[in-house]
PDB file of C-alpha atoms in Angstrom:
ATOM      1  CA  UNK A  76     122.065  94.936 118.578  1.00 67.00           C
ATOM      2  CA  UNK A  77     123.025  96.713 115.633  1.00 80.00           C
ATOM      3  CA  UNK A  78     122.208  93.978 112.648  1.00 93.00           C
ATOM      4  CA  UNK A  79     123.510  96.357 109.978  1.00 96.00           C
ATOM      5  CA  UNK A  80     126.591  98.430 110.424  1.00 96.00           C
ATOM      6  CA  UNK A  81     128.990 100.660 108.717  1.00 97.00           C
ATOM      7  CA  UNK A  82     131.942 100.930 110.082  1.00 92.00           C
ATOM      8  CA  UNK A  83     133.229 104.200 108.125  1.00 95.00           C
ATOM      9  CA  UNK A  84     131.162 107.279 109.143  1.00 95.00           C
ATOM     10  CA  UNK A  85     133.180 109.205 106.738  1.00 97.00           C
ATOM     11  CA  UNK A  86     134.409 109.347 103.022  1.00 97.00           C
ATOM     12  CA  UNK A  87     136.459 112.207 101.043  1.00 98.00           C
ATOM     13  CA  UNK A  88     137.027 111.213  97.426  1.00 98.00           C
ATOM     14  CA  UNK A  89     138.941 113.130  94.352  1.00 98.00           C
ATOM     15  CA  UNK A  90     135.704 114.236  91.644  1.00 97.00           C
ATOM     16  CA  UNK A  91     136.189 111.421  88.964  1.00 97.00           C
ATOM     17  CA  UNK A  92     137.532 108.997  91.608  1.00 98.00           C
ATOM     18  CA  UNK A  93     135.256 106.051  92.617  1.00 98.00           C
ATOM     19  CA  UNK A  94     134.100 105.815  95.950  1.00 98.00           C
ATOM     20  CA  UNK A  95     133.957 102.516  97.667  1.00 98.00           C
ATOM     21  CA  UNK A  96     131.166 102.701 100.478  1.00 98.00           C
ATOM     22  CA  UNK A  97     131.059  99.313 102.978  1.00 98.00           C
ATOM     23  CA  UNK A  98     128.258  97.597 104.665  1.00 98.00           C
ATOM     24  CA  UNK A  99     127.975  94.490 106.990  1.00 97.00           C
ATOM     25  CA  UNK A 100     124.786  92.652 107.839  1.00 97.00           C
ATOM     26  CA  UNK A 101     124.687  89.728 110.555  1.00 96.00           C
ATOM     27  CA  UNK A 102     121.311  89.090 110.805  1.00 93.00           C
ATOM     28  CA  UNK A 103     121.489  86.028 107.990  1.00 93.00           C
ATOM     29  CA  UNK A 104     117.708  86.155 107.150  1.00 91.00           C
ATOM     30  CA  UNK A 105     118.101  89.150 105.319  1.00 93.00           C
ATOM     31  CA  UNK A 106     117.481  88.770 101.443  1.00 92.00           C
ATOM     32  CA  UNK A 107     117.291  91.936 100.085  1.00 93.00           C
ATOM     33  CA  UNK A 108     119.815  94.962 100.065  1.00 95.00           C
ATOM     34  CA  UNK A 109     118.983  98.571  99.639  1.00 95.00           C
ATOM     35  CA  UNK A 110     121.566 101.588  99.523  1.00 97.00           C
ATOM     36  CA  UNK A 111     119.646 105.266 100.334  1.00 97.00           C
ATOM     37  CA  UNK A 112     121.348 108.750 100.001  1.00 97.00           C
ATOM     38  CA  UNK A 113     119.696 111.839 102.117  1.00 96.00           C
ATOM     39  CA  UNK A 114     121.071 115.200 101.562  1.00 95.00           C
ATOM     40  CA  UNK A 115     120.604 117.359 104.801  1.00 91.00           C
ATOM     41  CA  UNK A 116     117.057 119.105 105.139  1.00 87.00           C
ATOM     42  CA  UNK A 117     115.833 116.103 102.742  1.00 92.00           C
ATOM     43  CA  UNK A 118     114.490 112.405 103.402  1.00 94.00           C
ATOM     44  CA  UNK A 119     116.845 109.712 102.138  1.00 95.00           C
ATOM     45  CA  UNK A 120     116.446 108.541  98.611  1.00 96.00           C
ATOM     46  CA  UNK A 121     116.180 105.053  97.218  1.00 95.00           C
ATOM     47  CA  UNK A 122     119.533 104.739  95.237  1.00 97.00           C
ATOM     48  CA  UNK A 123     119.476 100.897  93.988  1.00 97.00           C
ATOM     49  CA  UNK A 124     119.043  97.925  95.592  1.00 94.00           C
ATOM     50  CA  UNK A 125     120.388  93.868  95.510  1.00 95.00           C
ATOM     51  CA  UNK A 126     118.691  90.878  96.214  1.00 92.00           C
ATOM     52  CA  UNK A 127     120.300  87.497  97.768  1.00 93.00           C
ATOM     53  CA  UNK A 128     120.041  85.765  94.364  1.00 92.00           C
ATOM     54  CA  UNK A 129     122.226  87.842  92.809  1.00 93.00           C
ATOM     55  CA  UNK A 130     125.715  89.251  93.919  1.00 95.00           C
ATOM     56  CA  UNK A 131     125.585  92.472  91.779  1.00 97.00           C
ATOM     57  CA  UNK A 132     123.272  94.776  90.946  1.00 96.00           C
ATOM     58  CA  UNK A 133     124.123  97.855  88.300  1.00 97.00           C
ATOM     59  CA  UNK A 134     122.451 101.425  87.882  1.00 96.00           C
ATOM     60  CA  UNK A 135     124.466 104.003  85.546  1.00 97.00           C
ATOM     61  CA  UNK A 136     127.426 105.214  87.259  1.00 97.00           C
ATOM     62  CA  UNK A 137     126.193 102.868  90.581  1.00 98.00           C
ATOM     63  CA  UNK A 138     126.391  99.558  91.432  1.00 98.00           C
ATOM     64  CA  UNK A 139     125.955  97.426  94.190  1.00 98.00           C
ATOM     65  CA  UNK A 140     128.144  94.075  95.036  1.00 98.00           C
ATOM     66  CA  UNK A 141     126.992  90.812  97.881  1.00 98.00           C
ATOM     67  CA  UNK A 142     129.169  88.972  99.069  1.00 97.00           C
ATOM     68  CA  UNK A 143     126.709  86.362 101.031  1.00 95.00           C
ATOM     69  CA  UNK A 144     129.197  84.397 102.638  1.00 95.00           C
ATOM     70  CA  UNK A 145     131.168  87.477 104.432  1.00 96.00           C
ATOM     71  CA  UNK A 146     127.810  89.173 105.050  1.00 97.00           C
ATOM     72  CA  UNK A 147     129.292  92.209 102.987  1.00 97.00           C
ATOM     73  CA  UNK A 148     128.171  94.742 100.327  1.00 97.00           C
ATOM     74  CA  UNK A 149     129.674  98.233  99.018  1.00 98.00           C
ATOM     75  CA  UNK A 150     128.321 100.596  96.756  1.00 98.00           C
ATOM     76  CA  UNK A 151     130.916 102.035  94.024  1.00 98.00           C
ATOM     77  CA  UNK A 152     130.568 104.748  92.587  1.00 98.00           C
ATOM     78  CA  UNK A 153     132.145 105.837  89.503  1.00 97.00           C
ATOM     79  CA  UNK A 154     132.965 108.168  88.213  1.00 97.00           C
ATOM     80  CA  UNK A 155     132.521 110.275  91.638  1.00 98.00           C
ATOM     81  CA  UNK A 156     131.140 113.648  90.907  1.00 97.00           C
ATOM     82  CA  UNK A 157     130.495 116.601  93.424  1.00 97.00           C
ATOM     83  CA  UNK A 158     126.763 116.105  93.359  1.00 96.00           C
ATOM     84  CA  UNK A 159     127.179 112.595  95.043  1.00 97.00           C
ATOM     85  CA  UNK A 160     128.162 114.198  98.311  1.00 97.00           C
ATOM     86  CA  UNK A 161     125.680 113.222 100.568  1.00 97.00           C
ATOM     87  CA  UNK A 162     125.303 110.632 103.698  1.00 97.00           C
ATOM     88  CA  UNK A 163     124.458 107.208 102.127  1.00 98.00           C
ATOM     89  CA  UNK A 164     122.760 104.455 104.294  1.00 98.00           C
ATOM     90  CA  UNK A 165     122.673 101.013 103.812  1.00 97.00           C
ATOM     91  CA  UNK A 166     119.403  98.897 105.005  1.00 96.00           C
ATOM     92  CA  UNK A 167     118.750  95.404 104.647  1.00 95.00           C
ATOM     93  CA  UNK A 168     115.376  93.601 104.853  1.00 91.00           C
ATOM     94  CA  UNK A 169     113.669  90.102 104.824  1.00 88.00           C
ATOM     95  CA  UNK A 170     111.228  89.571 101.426  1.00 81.00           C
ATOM     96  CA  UNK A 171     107.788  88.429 101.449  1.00 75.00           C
ATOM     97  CA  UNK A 172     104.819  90.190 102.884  1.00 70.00           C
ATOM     98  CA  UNK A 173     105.132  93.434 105.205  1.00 75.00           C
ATOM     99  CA  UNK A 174     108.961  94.502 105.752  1.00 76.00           C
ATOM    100  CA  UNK A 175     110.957  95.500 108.457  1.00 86.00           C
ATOM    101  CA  UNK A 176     113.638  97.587 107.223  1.00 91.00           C
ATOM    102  CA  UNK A 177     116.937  97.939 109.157  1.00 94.00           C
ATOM    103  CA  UNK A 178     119.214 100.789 108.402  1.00 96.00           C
ATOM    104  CA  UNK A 179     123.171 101.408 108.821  1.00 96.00           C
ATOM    105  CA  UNK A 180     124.226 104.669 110.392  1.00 95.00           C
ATOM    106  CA  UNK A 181     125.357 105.615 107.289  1.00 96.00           C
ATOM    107  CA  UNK A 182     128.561 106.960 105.333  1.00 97.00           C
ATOM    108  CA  UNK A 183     128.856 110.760 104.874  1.00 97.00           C
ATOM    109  CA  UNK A 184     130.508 111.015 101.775  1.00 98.00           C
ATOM    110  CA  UNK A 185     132.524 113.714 100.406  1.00 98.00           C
ATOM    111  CA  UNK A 186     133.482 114.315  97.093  1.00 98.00           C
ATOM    112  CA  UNK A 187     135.750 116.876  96.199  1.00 97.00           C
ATOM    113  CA  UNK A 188     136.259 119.296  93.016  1.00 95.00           C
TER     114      UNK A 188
ATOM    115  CA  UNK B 220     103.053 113.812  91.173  1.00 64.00           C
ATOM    116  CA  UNK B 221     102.970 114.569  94.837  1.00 74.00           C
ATOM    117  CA  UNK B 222     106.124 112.559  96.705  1.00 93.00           C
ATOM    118  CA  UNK B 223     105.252 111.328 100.748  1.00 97.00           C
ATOM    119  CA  UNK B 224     104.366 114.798 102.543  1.00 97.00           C
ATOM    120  CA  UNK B 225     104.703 115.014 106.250  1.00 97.00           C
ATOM    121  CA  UNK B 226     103.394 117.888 108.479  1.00 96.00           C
ATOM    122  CA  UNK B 227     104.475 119.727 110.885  1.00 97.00           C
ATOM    123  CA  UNK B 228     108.346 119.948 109.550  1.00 96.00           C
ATOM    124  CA  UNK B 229     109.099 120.971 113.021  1.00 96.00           C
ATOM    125  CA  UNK B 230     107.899 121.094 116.438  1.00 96.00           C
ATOM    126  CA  UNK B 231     108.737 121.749 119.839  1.00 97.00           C
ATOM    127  CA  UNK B 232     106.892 120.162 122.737  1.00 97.00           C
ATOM    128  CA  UNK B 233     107.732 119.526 126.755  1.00 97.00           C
ATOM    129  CA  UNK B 234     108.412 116.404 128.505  1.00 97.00           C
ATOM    130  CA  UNK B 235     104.755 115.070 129.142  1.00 97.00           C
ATOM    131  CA  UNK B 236     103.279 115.845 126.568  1.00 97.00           C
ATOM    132  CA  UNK B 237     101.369 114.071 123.417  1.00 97.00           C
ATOM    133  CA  UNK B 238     102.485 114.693 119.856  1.00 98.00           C
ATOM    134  CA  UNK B 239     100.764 113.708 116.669  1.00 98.00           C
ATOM    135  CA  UNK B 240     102.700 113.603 113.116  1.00 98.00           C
ATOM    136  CA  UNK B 241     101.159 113.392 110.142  1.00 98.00           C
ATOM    137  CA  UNK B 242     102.027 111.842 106.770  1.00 98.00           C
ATOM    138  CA  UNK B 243     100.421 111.461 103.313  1.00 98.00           C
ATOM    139  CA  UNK B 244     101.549 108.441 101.145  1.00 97.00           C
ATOM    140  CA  UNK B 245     103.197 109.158  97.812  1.00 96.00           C
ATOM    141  CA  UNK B 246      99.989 108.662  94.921  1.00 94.00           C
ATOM    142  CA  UNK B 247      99.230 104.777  94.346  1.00 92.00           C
ATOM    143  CA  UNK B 248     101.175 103.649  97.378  1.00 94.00           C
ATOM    144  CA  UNK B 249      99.112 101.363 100.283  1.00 93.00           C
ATOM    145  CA  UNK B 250     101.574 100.458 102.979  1.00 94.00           C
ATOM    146  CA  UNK B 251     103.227 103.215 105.292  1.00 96.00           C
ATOM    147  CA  UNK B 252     105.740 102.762 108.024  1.00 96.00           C
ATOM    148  CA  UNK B 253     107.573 105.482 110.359  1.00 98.00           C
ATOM    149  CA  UNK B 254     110.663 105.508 111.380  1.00 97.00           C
ATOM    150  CA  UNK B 255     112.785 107.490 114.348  1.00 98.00           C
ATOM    151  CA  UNK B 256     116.246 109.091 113.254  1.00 96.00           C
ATOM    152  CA  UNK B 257     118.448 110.790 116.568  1.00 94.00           C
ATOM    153  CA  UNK B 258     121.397 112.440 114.979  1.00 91.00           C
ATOM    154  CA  UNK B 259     123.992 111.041 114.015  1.00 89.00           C
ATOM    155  CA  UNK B 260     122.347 107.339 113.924  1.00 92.00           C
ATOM    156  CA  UNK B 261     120.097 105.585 111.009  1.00 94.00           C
ATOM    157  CA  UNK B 262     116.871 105.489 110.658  1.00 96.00           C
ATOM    158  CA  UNK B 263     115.001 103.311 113.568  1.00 96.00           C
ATOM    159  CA  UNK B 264     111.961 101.659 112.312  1.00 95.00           C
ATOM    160  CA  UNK B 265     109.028 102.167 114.295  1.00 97.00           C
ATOM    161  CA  UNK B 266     106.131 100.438 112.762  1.00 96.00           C
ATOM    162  CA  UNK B 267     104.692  99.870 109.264  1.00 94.00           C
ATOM    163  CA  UNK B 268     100.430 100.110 108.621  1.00 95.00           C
ATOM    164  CA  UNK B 269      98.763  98.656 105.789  1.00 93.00           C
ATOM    165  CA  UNK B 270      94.859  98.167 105.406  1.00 93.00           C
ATOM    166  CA  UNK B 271      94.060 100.277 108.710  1.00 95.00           C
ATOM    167  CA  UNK B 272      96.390  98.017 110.806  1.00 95.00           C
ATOM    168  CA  UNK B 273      99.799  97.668 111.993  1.00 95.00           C
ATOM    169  CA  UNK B 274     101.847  94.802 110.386  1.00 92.00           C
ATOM    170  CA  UNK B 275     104.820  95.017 111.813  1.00 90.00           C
ATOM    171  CA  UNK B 276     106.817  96.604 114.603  1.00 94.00           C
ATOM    172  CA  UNK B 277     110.358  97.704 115.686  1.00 93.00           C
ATOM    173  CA  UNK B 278     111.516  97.958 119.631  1.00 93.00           C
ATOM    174  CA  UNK B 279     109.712 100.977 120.496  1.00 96.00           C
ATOM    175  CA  UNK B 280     107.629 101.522 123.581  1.00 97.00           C
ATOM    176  CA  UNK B 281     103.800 101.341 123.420  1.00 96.00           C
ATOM    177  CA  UNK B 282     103.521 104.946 124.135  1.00 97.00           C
ATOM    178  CA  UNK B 283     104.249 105.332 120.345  1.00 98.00           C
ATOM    179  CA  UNK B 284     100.808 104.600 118.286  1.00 97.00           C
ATOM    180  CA  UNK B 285      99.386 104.852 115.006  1.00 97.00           C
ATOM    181  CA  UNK B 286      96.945 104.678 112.862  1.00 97.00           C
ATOM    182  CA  UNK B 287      96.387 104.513 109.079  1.00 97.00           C
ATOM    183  CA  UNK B 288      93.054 105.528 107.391  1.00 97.00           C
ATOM    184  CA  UNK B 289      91.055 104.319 104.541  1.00 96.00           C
ATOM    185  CA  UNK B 290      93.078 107.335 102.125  1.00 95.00           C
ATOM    186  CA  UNK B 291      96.145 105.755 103.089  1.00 96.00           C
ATOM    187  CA  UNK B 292      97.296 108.797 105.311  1.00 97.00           C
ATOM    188  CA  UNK B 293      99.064 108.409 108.501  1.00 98.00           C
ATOM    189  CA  UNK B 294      99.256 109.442 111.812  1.00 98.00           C
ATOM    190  CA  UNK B 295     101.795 108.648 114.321  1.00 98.00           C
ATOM    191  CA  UNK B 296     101.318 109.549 118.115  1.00 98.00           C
ATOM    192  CA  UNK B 297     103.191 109.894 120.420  1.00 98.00           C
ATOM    193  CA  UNK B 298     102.467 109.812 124.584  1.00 97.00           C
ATOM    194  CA  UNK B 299     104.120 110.922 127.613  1.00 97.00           C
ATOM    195  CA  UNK B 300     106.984 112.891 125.906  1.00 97.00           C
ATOM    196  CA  UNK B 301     110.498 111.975 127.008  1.00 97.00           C
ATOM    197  CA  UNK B 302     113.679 114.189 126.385  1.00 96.00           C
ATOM    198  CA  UNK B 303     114.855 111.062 124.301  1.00 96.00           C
ATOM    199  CA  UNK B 304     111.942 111.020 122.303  1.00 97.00           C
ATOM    200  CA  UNK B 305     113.825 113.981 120.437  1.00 97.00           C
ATOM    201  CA  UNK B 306     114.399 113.257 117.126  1.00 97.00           C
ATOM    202  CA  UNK B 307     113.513 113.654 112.972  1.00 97.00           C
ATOM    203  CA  UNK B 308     110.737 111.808 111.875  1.00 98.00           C
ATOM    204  CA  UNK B 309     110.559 110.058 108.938  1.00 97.00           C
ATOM    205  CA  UNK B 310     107.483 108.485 106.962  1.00 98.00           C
ATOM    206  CA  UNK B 311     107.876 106.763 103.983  1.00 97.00           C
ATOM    207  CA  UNK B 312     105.530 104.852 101.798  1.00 96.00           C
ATOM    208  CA  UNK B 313     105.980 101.709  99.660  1.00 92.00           C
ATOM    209  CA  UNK B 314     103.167  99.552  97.246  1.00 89.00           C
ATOM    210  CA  UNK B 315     102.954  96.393  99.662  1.00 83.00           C
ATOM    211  CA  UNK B 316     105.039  93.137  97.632  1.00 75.00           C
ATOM    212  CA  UNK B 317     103.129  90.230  98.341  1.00 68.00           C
ATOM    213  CA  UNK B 318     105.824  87.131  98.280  1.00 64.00           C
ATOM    214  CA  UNK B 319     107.962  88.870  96.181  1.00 72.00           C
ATOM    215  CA  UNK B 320     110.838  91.019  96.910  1.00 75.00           C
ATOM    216  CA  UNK B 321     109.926  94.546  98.704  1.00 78.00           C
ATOM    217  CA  UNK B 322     109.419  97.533  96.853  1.00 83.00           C
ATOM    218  CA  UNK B 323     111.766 100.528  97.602  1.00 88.00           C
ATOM    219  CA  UNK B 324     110.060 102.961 100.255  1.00 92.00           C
ATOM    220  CA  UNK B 325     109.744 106.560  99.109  1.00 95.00           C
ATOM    221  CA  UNK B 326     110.500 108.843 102.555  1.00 97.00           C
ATOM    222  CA  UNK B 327     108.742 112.216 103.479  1.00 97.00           C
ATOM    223  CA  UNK B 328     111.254 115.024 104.541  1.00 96.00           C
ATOM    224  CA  UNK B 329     110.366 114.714 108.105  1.00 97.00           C
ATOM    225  CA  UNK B 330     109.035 116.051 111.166  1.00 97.00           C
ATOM    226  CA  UNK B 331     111.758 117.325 113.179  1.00 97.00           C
ATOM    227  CA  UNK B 332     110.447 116.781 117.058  1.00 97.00           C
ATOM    228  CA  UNK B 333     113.094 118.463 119.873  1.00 97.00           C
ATOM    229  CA  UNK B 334     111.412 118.447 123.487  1.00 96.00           C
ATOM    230  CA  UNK B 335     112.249 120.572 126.056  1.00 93.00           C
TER     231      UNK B 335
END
């Protein structure tokens, strides 16, 4: 049962373009919203994250939108820059106590001089 | 400041066999949890230790174990080696919450496992 999914395993963007990466959650307990990038070789990387009181969250050239009702968040970046290109996970999580974090299968993103 | 370490990077065992996979928690952190990533898939979490004793746990089998010790460190084993059980493993460590929102995890480069 795969409680958080994206759907797009791949993403090539122009540099200075914004990318738009998608998430979906279904498991409605979840509260709390991370996004992670991992460059190959590396562990992912926290990247910013989004709780269920809010529906955006902004870091820099990063930010993070929830849409509660559709069980739906992205992560735009702008402005895109070659550096970015990396596989980004999303992972969603229940707050309060020990967590259980539940990860995507992530978004290899491609940005392009 | 030293990030989550883990040791080996990589390793090779046969079907059968036992594994152990260590990790050390990034400085000031208290909770650790381990995760399982085949390729091409997300990270699968595995279990999470804090205070010595496992708090929570994903769908894995009980021939995966750990154990945490009073420095925080980690150890995950692993019994009765299956070709499946091929895969990087990740450690990451967090400072546990309370009631509050989590705190991002910080993740360890990995151990990759392949068994033969």
């Amino acid at each position: 049962d795969q409680q958080v999914k994206q759907n797009s395993p791949s993403l090539s963007v122009q540099e200075g373009r914004i990318s738009i990466l998608n998430c979906d959650y279904t498991n409605s307990m979840f509260d709390y919203f991370l996004w992670y990038k991992k460059y190959p070789a590396e562990g992912p990387t926290f990247l910013i994250s989004i709780s269920s009181i809010k529906d955006k969250n902004e870091d820099g050239r990063f930010t993070v939108f929830l849409n509660k009702s559709a069980k739906h968040l992205s992560l735009h970046i702008v402005p895109s820059q070659p550096g970015d290109s990396a596989v980004y996970f999303c992972a969603a999580s229940r707050s309060g106590g020990y967590q259980k974090v539940t990860f995507g299968t992530g978004t290899k993103l491609q940005v392009i001089p | 400041d030293a990030g989550v370490t883990q040791s080996p990077t990589h390793l090779i065992k046969t079907r059968g066999q036992q594994v152990t996979l260590r990790c050390s928690p990034k400085s000031g952190h208290d909770t650790v949890s381990w995760y399982q990533q085949a390729l091409g898939q997300g990270p699968q979490f595995i279990f999470q230790y804090y205070e010595e004793e496992e708090r929570q746990r994903g769908n894995f089998p009980d021939r995966f174990s750990g154990h945490q010790f009073p420095n925080y460190s980690s150890e995950l084993n692993v019994n009765a080696l299956l070709l499946g059980d091929s895969a990087l493993y990740l450690c990451a460590s967090s400072i546990l919450s309370g009631t509050g929102f989590p705190q991002p995890q910080h993740f360890g480069d990995g151990t990759r496992l392949s068994i033969l």
